[in-house]
mmCIF file with all atom_site columns, C-alpha atoms in Angstrom:
data_model
loop_
_atom_site.group_PDB
_atom_site.id
_atom_site.type_symbol
_atom_site.label_atom_id
_atom_site.label_alt_id
_atom_site.label_comp_id
_atom_site.label_asym_id
_atom_site.label_entity_id
_atom_site.label_seq_id
_atom_site.pdbx_PDB_ins_code
_atom_site.Cartn_x
_atom_site.Cartn_y
_atom_site.Cartn_z
_atom_site.occupancy
_atom_site.B_iso_or_equiv
_atom_site.pdbx_formal_charge
_atom_site.auth_seq_id
_atom_site.auth_comp_id
_atom_site.auth_asym_id
_atom_site.auth_atom_id
_atom_site.pdbx_PDB_model_num
ATOM 1  C CA . MET A 1 1  ? 99.396 95.885  116.700 1.00 88.00 ? 1  MET A CA 1
ATOM 2  C CA . PRO A 1 2  ? 98.077 92.339  117.174 1.00 92.00 ? 2  PRO A CA 1
ATOM 3  C CA . ALA A 1 3  ? 95.194 91.043  115.082 1.00 91.00 ? 3  ALA A CA 1
ATOM 4  C CA . THR A 1 4  ? 92.781 88.233  115.902 1.00 89.00 ? 4  THR A CA 1
ATOM 5  C CA . PRO A 1 5  ? 93.211 84.820  114.270 1.00 89.00 ? 5  PRO A CA 1
ATOM 6  C CA . LEU A 1 6  ? 90.045 85.636  112.293 1.00 91.00 ? 6  LEU A CA 1
ATOM 7  C CA . ARG A 1 7  ? 91.501 88.753  110.633 1.00 93.00 ? 7  ARG A CA 1
ATOM 8  C CA . ALA A 1 8  ? 91.795 87.136  107.189 1.00 95.00 ? 8  ALA A CA 1
ATOM 9  C CA . ALA A 1 9  ? 88.158 85.990  107.348 1.00 93.00 ? 9  ALA A CA 1
ATOM 10 C CA . HIS A 1 10 ? 87.018 89.512  108.301 1.00 93.00 ? 10 HIS A CA 1
ATOM 11 C CA . GLU A 1 11 ? 89.125 91.000  105.524 1.00 94.00 ? 11 GLU A CA 1
ATOM 12 C CA . ALA A 1 12 ? 87.748 88.512  102.970 1.00 95.00 ? 12 ALA A CA 1
ATOM 13 C CA . VAL A 1 13 ? 84.225 89.827  103.533 1.00 91.00 ? 13 VAL A CA 1
ATOM 14 C CA . GLY A 1 14 ? 85.199 93.479  103.298 1.00 93.00 ? 14 GLY A CA 1
ATOM 15 C CA . ALA A 1 15 ? 85.834 94.568  106.890 1.00 94.00 ? 15 ALA A CA 1
ATOM 16 C CA . ARG A 1 16 ? 87.278 97.963  107.646 1.00 94.00 ? 16 ARG A CA 1
ATOM 17 C CA . PHE A 1 17 ? 89.563 97.829  110.687 1.00 95.00 ? 17 PHE A CA 1
ATOM 18 C CA . THR A 1 18 ? 90.350 100.037 113.670 1.00 93.00 ? 18 THR A CA 1
ATOM 19 C CA . ASP A 1 19 ? 92.366 99.963  116.870 1.00 94.00 ? 19 ASP A CA 1
ATOM 20 C CA . PHE A 1 20 ? 90.259 98.454  119.654 1.00 90.00 ? 20 PHE A CA 1
ATOM 21 C CA . GLY A 1 21 ? 92.084 98.202  122.965 1.00 86.00 ? 21 GLY A CA 1
ATOM 22 C CA . GLY A 1 22 ? 95.402 97.697  121.208 1.00 91.00 ? 22 GLY A CA 1
ATOM 23 C CA . TRP A 1 23 ? 94.032 95.082  118.796 1.00 92.00 ? 23 TRP A CA 1
ATOM 24 C CA . GLU A 1 24 ? 93.335 95.486  115.082 1.00 94.00 ? 24 GLU A CA 1
ATOM 25 C CA . MET A 1 25 ? 89.601 94.727  114.986 1.00 93.00 ? 25 MET A CA 1
ATOM 26 C CA . PRO A 1 26 ? 86.866 94.977  112.341 1.00 93.00 ? 26 PRO A CA 1
ATOM 27 C CA . LEU A 1 27 ? 84.854 98.168  112.698 1.00 90.00 ? 27 LEU A CA 1
ATOM 28 C CA . SER A 1 28 ? 82.315 97.739  109.931 1.00 91.00 ? 28 SER A CA 1
ATOM 29 C CA . TYR A 1 29 ? 81.584 95.862  106.735 1.00 92.00 ? 29 TYR A CA 1
ATOM 30 C CA . GLU A 1 30 ? 78.806 97.269  104.533 1.00 90.00 ? 30 GLU A CA 1
ATOM 31 C CA . GLY A 1 31 ? 77.442 99.890  106.899 1.00 90.00 ? 31 GLY A CA 1
ATOM 32 C CA . VAL A 1 32 ? 75.195 100.098 109.943 1.00 90.00 ? 32 VAL A CA 1
ATOM 33 C CA . VAL A 1 33 ? 71.842 99.568  108.181 1.00 95.00 ? 33 VAL A CA 1
ATOM 34 C CA . ALA A 1 34 ? 73.037 96.648  106.036 1.00 92.00 ? 34 ALA A CA 1
ATOM 35 C CA . GLU A 1 35 ? 74.661 94.972  109.053 1.00 90.00 ? 35 GLU A CA 1
ATOM 36 C CA . HIS A 1 36 ? 71.568 95.507  111.199 1.00 93.00 ? 36 HIS A CA 1
ATOM 37 C CA . MET A 1 37 ? 69.365 93.910  108.551 1.00 94.00 ? 37 MET A CA 1
ATOM 38 C CA . ALA A 1 38 ? 71.775 90.998  108.071 1.00 90.00 ? 38 ALA A CA 1
ATOM 39 C CA . VAL A 1 39 ? 71.556 90.194  111.787 1.00 90.00 ? 39 VAL A CA 1
ATOM 40 C CA . ARG A 1 40 ? 67.773 90.628  111.853 1.00 94.00 ? 40 ARG A CA 1
ATOM 41 C CA . GLU A 1 41 ? 67.281 88.379  108.823 1.00 96.00 ? 41 GLU A CA 1
ATOM 42 C CA . SER A 1 42 ? 70.041 85.840  109.364 1.00 93.00 ? 42 SER A CA 1
ATOM 43 C CA . VAL A 1 43 ? 72.809 85.756  111.973 1.00 87.00 ? 43 VAL A CA 1
ATOM 44 C CA . GLY A 1 44 ? 75.559 87.888  113.453 1.00 83.00 ? 44 GLY A CA 1
ATOM 45 C CA . VAL A 1 45 ? 78.908 86.748  114.790 1.00 81.00 ? 45 VAL A CA 1
ATOM 46 C CA . PHE A 1 46 ? 81.149 88.686  117.149 1.00 81.00 ? 46 PHE A CA 1
ATOM 47 C CA . ASP A 1 47 ? 84.861 87.863  117.206 1.00 84.00 ? 47 ASP A CA 1
ATOM 48 C CA . VAL A 1 48 ? 85.863 87.659  120.890 1.00 81.00 ? 48 VAL A CA 1
ATOM 49 C CA . THR A 1 49 ? 89.291 86.110  120.338 1.00 78.00 ? 49 THR A CA 1
ATOM 50 C CA . HIS A 1 50 ? 90.951 89.319  121.540 1.00 81.00 ? 50 HIS A CA 1
ATOM 51 C CA . LEU A 1 51 ? 89.233 89.318  124.929 1.00 78.00 ? 51 LEU A CA 1
ATOM 52 C CA . GLY A 1 52 ? 91.798 87.383  126.861 1.00 72.00 ? 52 GLY A CA 1
ATOM 53 C CA . ARG A 1 53 ? 93.525 84.276  127.995 1.00 74.00 ? 53 ARG A CA 1
ATOM 54 C CA . PHE A 1 54 ? 94.327 82.918  131.375 1.00 76.00 ? 54 PHE A CA 1
ATOM 55 C CA . ARG A 1 55 ? 96.734 80.430  132.866 1.00 84.00 ? 55 ARG A CA 1
ATOM 56 C CA . LEU A 1 56 ? 95.819 78.525  135.977 1.00 86.00 ? 56 LEU A CA 1
ATOM 57 C CA . THR A 1 57 ? 98.493 76.593  137.860 1.00 92.00 ? 57 THR A CA 1
ATOM 58 C CA . GLY A 1 58 ? 98.810 74.786  141.138 1.00 95.00 ? 58 GLY A CA 1
ATOM 59 C CA . GLU A 1 59 ? 97.431 71.803  142.962 1.00 94.00 ? 59 GLU A CA 1
ATOM 60 C CA . ALA A 1 60 ? 93.745 72.735  142.545 1.00 94.00 ? 60 ALA A CA 1
ATOM 61 C CA . ALA A 1 61 ? 94.008 73.952  138.923 1.00 92.00 ? 61 ALA A CA 1
ATOM 62 C CA . THR A 1 62 ? 92.084 71.047  137.355 1.00 90.00 ? 62 THR A CA 1
ATOM 63 C CA . ALA A 1 63 ? 89.320 71.091  139.964 1.00 93.00 ? 63 ALA A CA 1
ATOM 64 C CA . THR A 1 64 ? 88.969 74.857  139.618 1.00 92.00 ? 64 THR A CA 1
ATOM 65 C CA . MET A 1 65 ? 88.758 74.668  135.820 1.00 89.00 ? 65 MET A CA 1
ATOM 66 C CA . LYS A 1 66 ? 86.184 71.868  135.992 1.00 90.00 ? 66 LYS A CA 1
ATOM 67 C CA . ARG A 1 67 ? 84.055 74.098  138.199 1.00 91.00 ? 67 ARG A CA 1
ATOM 68 C CA . GLU A 1 68 ? 84.522 77.329  136.216 1.00 88.00 ? 68 GLU A CA 1
ATOM 69 C CA . LEU A 1 69 ? 84.380 76.176  132.563 1.00 89.00 ? 69 LEU A CA 1
ATOM 70 C CA . CYS A 1 70 ? 81.520 74.780  130.490 1.00 90.00 ? 70 CYS A CA 1
ATOM 71 C CA . ASN A 1 71 ? 83.607 71.957  129.009 1.00 89.00 ? 71 ASN A CA 1
ATOM 72 C CA . ASP A 1 72 ? 85.330 69.139  130.889 1.00 89.00 ? 72 ASP A CA 1
ATOM 73 C CA . ILE A 1 73 ? 89.014 70.063  131.023 1.00 86.00 ? 73 ILE A CA 1
ATOM 74 C CA . GLU A 1 74 ? 89.977 66.436  131.694 1.00 89.00 ? 74 GLU A CA 1
ATOM 75 C CA . LYS A 1 75 ? 88.879 65.456  128.174 1.00 90.00 ? 75 LYS A CA 1
ATOM 76 C CA . ILE A 1 76 ? 91.555 67.695  126.619 1.00 88.00 ? 76 ILE A CA 1
ATOM 77 C CA . GLU A 1 77 ? 94.883 66.001  125.925 1.00 90.00 ? 77 GLU A CA 1
ATOM 78 C CA . PRO A 1 78 ? 98.100 67.756  127.048 1.00 88.00 ? 78 PRO A CA 1
ATOM 79 C CA . GLY A 1 79 ? 99.253 70.280  124.455 1.00 88.00 ? 79 GLY A CA 1
ATOM 80 C CA . ARG A 1 80 ? 95.746 70.641  122.985 1.00 89.00 ? 80 ARG A CA 1
ATOM 81 C CA . ALA A 1 81 ? 93.135 73.371  123.357 1.00 82.00 ? 81 ALA A CA 1
ATOM 82 C CA . GLN A 1 82 ? 89.362 73.673  123.368 1.00 82.00 ? 82 GLN A CA 1
ATOM 83 C CA . TYR A 1 83 ? 87.160 76.732  123.113 1.00 81.00 ? 83 TYR A CA 1
ATOM 84 C CA . THR A 1 84 ? 84.823 77.098  126.051 1.00 83.00 ? 84 THR A CA 1
ATOM 85 C CA . MET A 1 85 ? 83.049 79.697  128.111 1.00 80.00 ? 85 MET A CA 1
ATOM 86 C CA . ALA A 1 86 ? 84.243 80.751  131.545 1.00 77.00 ? 86 ALA A CA 1
ATOM 87 C CA . LEU A 1 87 ? 81.321 80.876  133.931 1.00 72.00 ? 87 LEU A CA 1
#
């Protein structure tokens, strides 16, 4: 079962894991109340690295990506990556 690239970080802070759509994902850490209070008093982070990837090819690929992504795809060198949001 695949795990996200952040699995070690989740494990380091005490995550308990479960199968989520075929991925090994953190289910909980300290418990619902403690996690609720942590988010209310500080910050919460949700690992979305398992949600998908896409490959766009063809003549209009760059123009399409410039229109659909938050970051400018032309600033990324070949063979490199950049996290962004798809609109």
